[in-house]
Every structure is written in C-alpha cells, then in structure tokens.
Amino acid sequence: MQASVKQLIEADINRLHPWIAVAAVVAALLLQAYLPLLPVVSSYANMADLPLLVAIYLALLRRNPVAGLLIGMGIGLAQDSLSHGPIGLYGIIKTLVAYTCSSLTLVLAVESLGTRVILVCGFYVVHQGMFWLLERVLLGQAVDFAWQRTFLLAFINGSLALVLYRFLDRFRERT
Amino acid sequence: MATPGSPLDREKSKLAQARIAVLQYLCLGVFLYLVSGFWQLQVQSPDLYMEQAERNRVKWLPLLAPRGKILDRDGRLLADNHSTFSVILSRTNYDPSHLRVIADGLNLPYEEIESRLRRSRNMPEYEALVIKNGLTQAEVAFVEAHHSEFPELELIRSQRRLYPADGFASHLIGYVGEVSEAELNQPEFAMYEPGAVVGKAGIERQYNDILSGVDGRRQVVVDSRGKERGVIGIKDAKPGRSIRLTIDLDLQTAAELAMEGKNGAVVALDPRNGEVLALVSTPNYDPNKFAGRIRAADWKELISNPDHPLLNRAIQAQLAPGSTFKPFVALAGLESEAIDENFTVHCGGGATFYGRYFKCHVKSGHGAVSLHRGIAQSCDVYFYNVGNRTGIDKIAEYAEAAGLGRRTGIDLPHEEEGTMPSTKWKLRNFRQKWYAGETISVAIGQGAVTVTPIQLAVAYGGVLQGGVWNKPHLVPYDEMLELRPAFHAEAPRVYPISLVNEGKIASGLWAVVNEGGTGVRARIPGYDVLGKTGSAQVASAELAKARKTEKELKDNAWFMGAVPRDNPEIVVVALFERGEHGMLAAPIVRDVLKAYLDKKIRRQWTERQEPPAAPQPVVVGAVR
Amino acid sequence: METFLARYRNLTVLAVAIFTQLILLGYQIRSDRDVRLIRIWGVTAITPVARVVHGGHELVAGLWSNYVWLRGAQRQNTQLRADLDRLKLENQSLRNALGAADRLKVLAAYQQNTPSQTLVASVIGTGANPNSRVVFLDKGSGSGVQPGVAVITPDGIVGKVQAVFPTSSLVLVISDSSSAVGVILEKSRVHGVMKGTGVSEARLDYIPNEEKVGPGEKVYTSGEDRIYPKGLLAGVVARAQPGRDFQDITLQPGARLNRLEEVLVVVQGVHQDLPDKMPRAQAPAVLLPSPPPEASNPLELAPEPQRPAAPDGYTPQTDADKLKKRYRELGAMQGHTFGEGLPGSKPPDFNLGWTPPAKRPEAQPKP
C-alpha cells in the first residue's frame, strides 16, 4: 500500500515541490490569521478562505484521493486549532472537499484555470453548506444559512483563486 | 448450461458487475449506518440523552409563581410583588469545580450551594435548581459576563416580595424566606423543594398555603450556545391568592407613627366582631431584607439587638398589666358581691396587709375613694382592699373569663399565653399554697399576673360588651369563607356579667379620661372616650436598684382606650415599654382613636352622598 | 478483507479520516472538554511564524517611511550643506523613532498611571474561524497570563483571556455575542450590562426606560462582573430608544476592536473611580472583590446596599408607604407629634383639607 501511494504521487505529471506546498499552506493559515489585523484590509480579510483555496489547489494537483484528503484534513485541523470552536469541524469538511476534488481529477480534466476557478466557487458553497450542516446536526447550533452572502463570497473566492492559482502555477515543476 | 463467450456469459458478467456495485453501495450504506450509530451511541447515548444531548436541545426553565398580595380591609396594598431576577443552576451539566467561584460571585456561602445540591438529589435531574433569588445588579452582571465559563447558570425572571418600607406593620405581615431544611421535614411544607420561598412569620406564615402559588415550568429548545430556539411546552404558574385583612391602613398608620421611636405595641380591634384594626409592635425590622435572602450581618444585628426587634410584642410580650388590671378586679368584686358600689376606702398613701406595708402611687394619698374615683384616679389602696375582700380565685375567675392568661387564638403564629395566677395555678406549678398577701399585689396588676396587649384589648372589649368576647382575627370571616370553604366562624365566648356592674366600670373608665383622671391626655372633645392607664413595674424594686441605667428602672406604660361609651366600636391598647407612666401611653391611643373617628366621618359623608355616586376626592385613605 | 480494503482503499482512508475526526468532535461535545493538545500544537507552530510576520510588518513599515524620507533627503542633499543634512537626518530619524514608539509610549504612560498591574502584549493573530471574535496575543502562561483576566487598551476594554498557551493566549473580544460586561452610565450612574452582538456595535441592557440616556454618554466598567476593574471606559452610547422592558441602547466600544495592535493584559486588577480611567482583571480562578458602593449622593449615607435588579426597572412602593407619608404630612401641618400630647391638647385632625363629597354646609356631623 505504501508503495502504491508513492507510485501514484510519482506518477503525477505536474507537481509542486513539497516545500513550496508546505510554504503555501503555512502562508495561507498565517495570512488568514494575520490579515484581519492590517489596517486597510481588515474588514475584507474574513471574506476569503485562503486555506480552502490552497487545499483545493493541492488536492487538484495531487490527483490522488488519499493524498488529497490528508492534505485537506491537515489544513482543516490546523484551522480548527487556531479558532475557539471544537476541533474537527473544519477538519471533516476540508477532508471531504479535498477528497472530492482529487477524485474529480480522475474523471475531469482540471488543468484549465477556468475549470479550477469554477470548481473553487462550487466547493466554496459546498464547504459553507457542510459547515452549516455540521454545526446544526453535530453541534446543535441553529444558525441560518445565508444564501446570498455565500454565493457572493463564492464568487469573490473564485476570483481570488484565479490570481492565487496563476501565481502558484509558476512553481510547478514539469517532470 | 451456457457456453463460455456466449451473450449469456456477457450477461452474467454484467450481472456480476452490477452485483458488485450493489455490494459496494451496500457496504457504504452499512458503514454510514454504523457511523451514525456510533454517533448516537457515543454522543447521544440514552443515558447521556438527558444529561448531554438533551442539555443542548431541551431545557426546563422554572416559572416562579407570584405570591398572593396582602391587602387591608379597603383593598389597599400592604404586601406586593415586584419583578427581579433569580439565577438557576442546571444540575445536568454543572461542573463541581466551578461552584466555589460561582458561590463567590453570587455572594453565597459555598457550603450552602453544596448542601442545596445534596438536598435536591431526589428531584428529577432536568429540573434546575434556583440558587439565588432577587439578584442585585452586580450579581446579574456577574452571571452575564461569565456565560461562556459557566454555561450551567441561567437568569430567570421572578417575583420578589415587596413590603412597606421601614418595617411598617412588619410583625403583622411577617416575611418570606427560603424554606429551611427543618421546615422541609414538616408536613406543612412537604410539597416544597429546596430553594422555594415560603412564609416565615406573621400573616405570610399563617396563610402561606393561600398566599403561595404553584410554580410552573417552560420546556424550551435551545442550541448549544444556550440560545432559545422554540418552546415545546408551558405549564403555567398558578399565582397565589391574595388575602384581604381586617386591618385598617388608616389606623395602622396612625399607630405606627405614634409608636415611632418607642418600644412597645398597639392593638386596635372592634370588640363587636373581633376584627383587628391595627396591630403594631416596635422596634420593628425591615422584612424586605428577608425577601431575597437575609445577609448574615443583618440577621446577626437583628437577633443580637437587645430590644428584640423580631419579637411581636402585641401577641408575645407577657408583662404585668399594672393598673389596667384594676377594672377586672373591680368587676370580680362587684360580681361576687364582695363589694358594692358604695364601698369606700380611705387612702393615706398606703396601707398594711398581712404585716406588710403597701404603698399607693400617690404618696400623699387620695383621701376617701369610691369605686368611681378609684378607677378614675387608679388608687392602689382602694384596689388592695377590693382584692383582699374578693380573694384571688374570684379575681382569677373573672380575669380568665375575660381571656387574661390564655391565648386569644388570633390567627398569627407563636402567640404567647400570659399568666393569671390563682390558688390552683400555684399549687399546680409550684406545689405551694397561695398566700393571701400575694393577692394584694395581683389586685393592682403586679405580682405573678402577666398579659399580652392583644389579651388586654380583647378582655376590655368583651367586658364593655357586657360579657361577650369575640375571638380576635385578622382575616374577615366572609373572606375566610371564600378562601377556605370549610371554614367555620367561632361563636363568641359568653360569660354573664350584670349590665349594671358593667355600667359602673364603664363610668369609671369614662372618668379616667373625662373627669380629670389619669388618662386626660386621651381626651377627644366631642366624644365619650373610655380609658385606663397602667404603670407596671418591670422588676421588683430590689432588682431595679441593681440595674444601672435609668431607662431600665422606668415602669412600662399601658393605656387602654375605647369609644363610644356604650357598646364601644373600637378598643385600643397601647404598651409603651419603659414609658414611665400610663398617662404617657394615652396620646398613642388617642391618635389611633382619632384616626378611627375621622375616618368614620368620611365614611358617613360618603354613605350619605351615596346616591350621586361621583368619584370622591379623599385626602386620607380610601373610604369603604 | 485485505483485497476489499485494497480495492476500496480511497474510500477506506476517507472513512477512517472522517471517523477519527468525528470521534474527536464527539469527545469534545460529550465531555465539554477541549482537545488542548492539538490546539497547543497548532498555536505553538503558528505563533513563532506569526511573530516573525508581525515583526516583518513593523520593519517594512519602518523601512518604507525611511525610504520615502531618504529620497527627499537626497534631493535636498544636492542643495544643502552636509552638516545641515546630517542634522536633519538625525532629527528625522529621532522623530521617526518617536513616531514608531508612539503607540507603545502611550501604552507605557497609561500602564504607569494605572493602579492595576498590567502586561503589554501584541496582537499576533485572529481566530482563523471567521465566525468567532477572538484574537491571539504574544504573551502566554510563561509571562503570567491567566485565563479570565481582562485585556484593555487606553481607549477602552478589549475582552477577556479565554485560553492560555505557553507563549500565547486567546482573547474573547467584547464584540463576541457570548461576551458581557458589567457597566455604569457616566452621568446617571445607572448600572447595566453591555453585551456583544457579533458585529462591531454592542448592546446595553437593563437600563430602565425612565432613565435619561443620550448619544455620546460614556459607559464605564462597573467592576460588578468581577472581570474588568471598575472605572475603565467600555464604550460610548450611539443610540438609545425606549424598549419593552428596558431601553434599547447601542454602544460603540471604546477600543478599536478591528484594529488592535498593542494591548494591556491586566495581571492584577484594582477598582477605580469612574472619572479616572483605570485597568484591571482576574481569572475565574480568583475573583476580584466586589466593588465599593457608589457614593452618588453625598447626603445619602448608605445608598441601598442591595437594591435588587428589577426587570421592569420601576421603583416599587406599597399603599402603606404612600399613606404613611400623607399622615406624616398631616401631622406636620398641625404641629402634631404622633404618640404625644399634653393634657388638654387638641387632638390631630386627620380630615384636615378633606372636602366632604357634596356641597353641604361645612358642619361635620358628630356621631
């Protein structure tokens, strides 16, 4: 099993250097925590979910559901540990999102930036939906689902992904 | 059956693939089912359902029933309720390690919360415990600010008892408090749970069953942040019933004001039916301090106060009646024919009986004293002689008939009995025979005889009615019938007294006030006020000398007043402790009588004007 | 079984991952306990980097202003003599240093004037969860921060420490909807509770409708919540209007909650009088003493030590109180002292001023 996972990773055509990937994750988490403190962007900082964008990017790149879900879980748990909510909430959601993303790469061509941005929009909605569902079902917190806001934010995150992914693509190594 | 490679074979392999797919989904389904089962079992397992999941979903909040109000005879408020906050502790999810901090924040002793939780073990777990009523602003702020640390605490609205300020009528109304452990074991309080508020004294205690309501509760759905999301069910609280008293607030007020700064008691009642119109005891206490939970310092101050503010002197002070007892001695003498109205004594400032010299309160003496003058001037020597002739047992017979030395049965808790000595009494209690010399002291209301102010008022009222004693009561009989259908009014006690003799006594009492007797300070021009002073030694002369303060040496002052002369409508007894002389208690009674008479004028005017029933401007009090 | 697992490897791993996290969640919910270990890992891993970023930000900001200035200086250099230039440079760099240290200086001055013992801390992050109003500080249990202590700035209170890690701590900001602070209105000295709403403005509760409250009135901490020392600015009234039981009052918090940089953690709080702004704080482990009673009216010696909070905020009185007042007035009007009177004195007339209900001759009937 170990070997086969390795094989699959090796088999990726376009890959990111592991250090770059780690740096991207840490940067995303840091920015998410730090941006709201900066004077100009503070009010907008919470609109973006940078860790989600990075998780989707990496998962799409991996083309391996197992690797994808592990990445998602790692980012989600890290995010949970920095918040004051229960740990595992973001973890579960990001695991599922990342798993679905990497599974999709097996049936869809996700190389084009456009496709990926559309996927980001869709997954953002899914992400928020699951968050809402988990809060409601598992934590018993009756929060309302803000449809309009969610779709608006999905669009914003999609646009952000456009810039971010283009930037990250520069670091991809062709094998 | 089929050859390999045939279409049938392909069919078969297709079927197999489909089966595998079905199997896959089946596995997934089973897996999801197991996961959900795990969630149910581990997170929402049945035993935890109540304790944990339930706490996130359904909560029981008590709805505290307001107590009934206490009204005067005209429906004016004596005890009301006002809204406050209470804090409840959820027993399903409290953390024992939080209790110390919670106790500190709520200014409660930690041991108290602990013992309260222990005592509430028998209650269903979902029922939260009220740990404090009547929160102060500071305590409300504490609970709110620690919502995230102490989710087990919750604020609810409740009703707090509101009493008149400055202890007005405090002994009459009484106060409420949280039911004590000892009370919980009594059948009377069996249906209460720890933390419940019950009547502790006075009317609040006597009629607790009527005044207290039945708490309801609300079952609400909340999310895990404690926000209410809906109401499942409400069991409404059943408010307590209000009680209308016989007390007349106008008279009560006049009596309260007249007793300000004095220690003692005032009782006013209608001898025709036994309705108590005013009942005051001073010093008093502020029952509002009891309404939440009395602070330890306040309680300590109350019980260590040498003046005993908690004592209801109107029904609990057992003191020598002094000269107010003399009319009963005269009555006994007349009725037993030991004396007649022509019986006259010469008072030279004292007289010797059985080898001992007894002084009169007037050193120079009263000269020739008849019954009429004897009562008016309260001549001791005259009554020494009457007592000596009548004998202790006849005196005791009539005094007891009048109700002295026995409980009147007023509807207040802890009434005291007083003492009416007799030969039998002495034999029973001391196994000694009565010495005739003792009768001399008793004849002027000293010695072993002690009475309570309410007894004296009832006794005088009955005598002036010609021997009909109504039981004093604080709730009108018609009101009682409404509140307790099984209630039966007690028939008045009757002891035949000759109306001639009663008239002789009354004429003496009239002279006390209106013929330059000892009670002229109670005179109200235009009215025939009856009265009798009494100055009773607190202790024997030797004991009094041993005490140092002058206040201690002063006699207790008594005054009885009644109006009108024939068939009095009202009898007022005032006790002014250490008042020195009964004449100083007379103005107290006068104020109460005047309040009654003035109100009667207002009432008569109102009744006369009844046909054009326009709203009446009334300056003082309502008119019934 | 092995082949099954191999075949559905992806699904199995997914299931295991989700299942593990579900157990984690379930444990937290069931026990109401935190998985502190994971949190500490996460926080400690991110904190140093956050510190670097924070430092970097300050550095860049400093460099930027220096650079801009330097360009100007160079231009001037061509026209001015070298020594003047050097002096200017010196002057400017000093001023720069001053400007950079300005915030800290204000903080330091405030810290010195405050009777409470405080600790300067920097905000190094916010909660990564957009739904919560929390910030991370760069001081933790190592510096003596305890859970439950107050966090303040000279502009106003910030929040209370909710969790403490070795080198950082988590602060629940007063704008969080689970936050509440005991406060007093500056003018009327009426006590209330300030509650977070999740957005930048806060609510002020339990102020009776009849109290006069206007926009701009300051609201100070009352110390009654036993978290914040008394006398700190909490906010300013933005709007006030009558409500159902109490007034609906909106507050603008004093501290700039969305632009927090340096803050003071109140290690040991001391209550202050209102006019002076003062800090303080405490952990639920140790509560502050109750604040001293308000001496609002100098004539009133003991201003109701235990006035219960009335949800409808009215001053209660019974009929007995009113009647007693009336009788006292009647007595005073006639110079009558209740319970006293010499022989022959005129008894009080309690019908004084009372008008018979109809137009009859004034003669009152004697019974």
mmCIF file of C-alpha atoms in Angstrom, chain A residues 24 26 66 88-89 95-96 118 122 139-140 154 156 159-160:
data_model
loop_
_atom_site.group_PDB
_atom_site.id
_atom_site.type_symbol
_atom_site.label_atom_id
_atom_site.label_comp_id
_atom_site.label_asym_id
_atom_site.label_seq_id
_atom_site.Cartn_x
_atom_site.Cartn_y
_atom_site.Cartn_z
ATOM 1 C CA ALA A 24 1.791 27.721 0.661
ATOM 2 C CA VAL A 26 1.541 27.879 6.246
ATOM 3 C CA VAL A 66 -5.783 9.656 -0.335
ATOM 4 C CA GLY A 88 -12.540 18.612 13.837
ATOM 5 C CA LEU A 89 -15.239 20.787 12.349
ATOM 6 C CA THR A 95 -11.157 16.326 4.286
ATOM 7 C CA LEU A 96 -14.338 15.743 2.301
ATOM 8 C CA ILE A 118 -15.409 27.273 -11.290
ATOM 9 C CA GLY A 122 -18.710 25.331 -6.281
ATOM 10 C CA LEU A 139 -23.222 20.756 17.484
ATOM 11 C CA GLY A 140 -26.895 21.556 17.756
ATOM 12 C CA ALA A 154 -18.020 32.044 -3.579
ATOM 13 C CA ILE A 156 -15.018 36.501 -4.514
ATOM 14 C CA SER A 159 -11.669 35.465 -8.300
ATOM 15 C CA LEU A 160 -9.047 35.217 -5.640
#
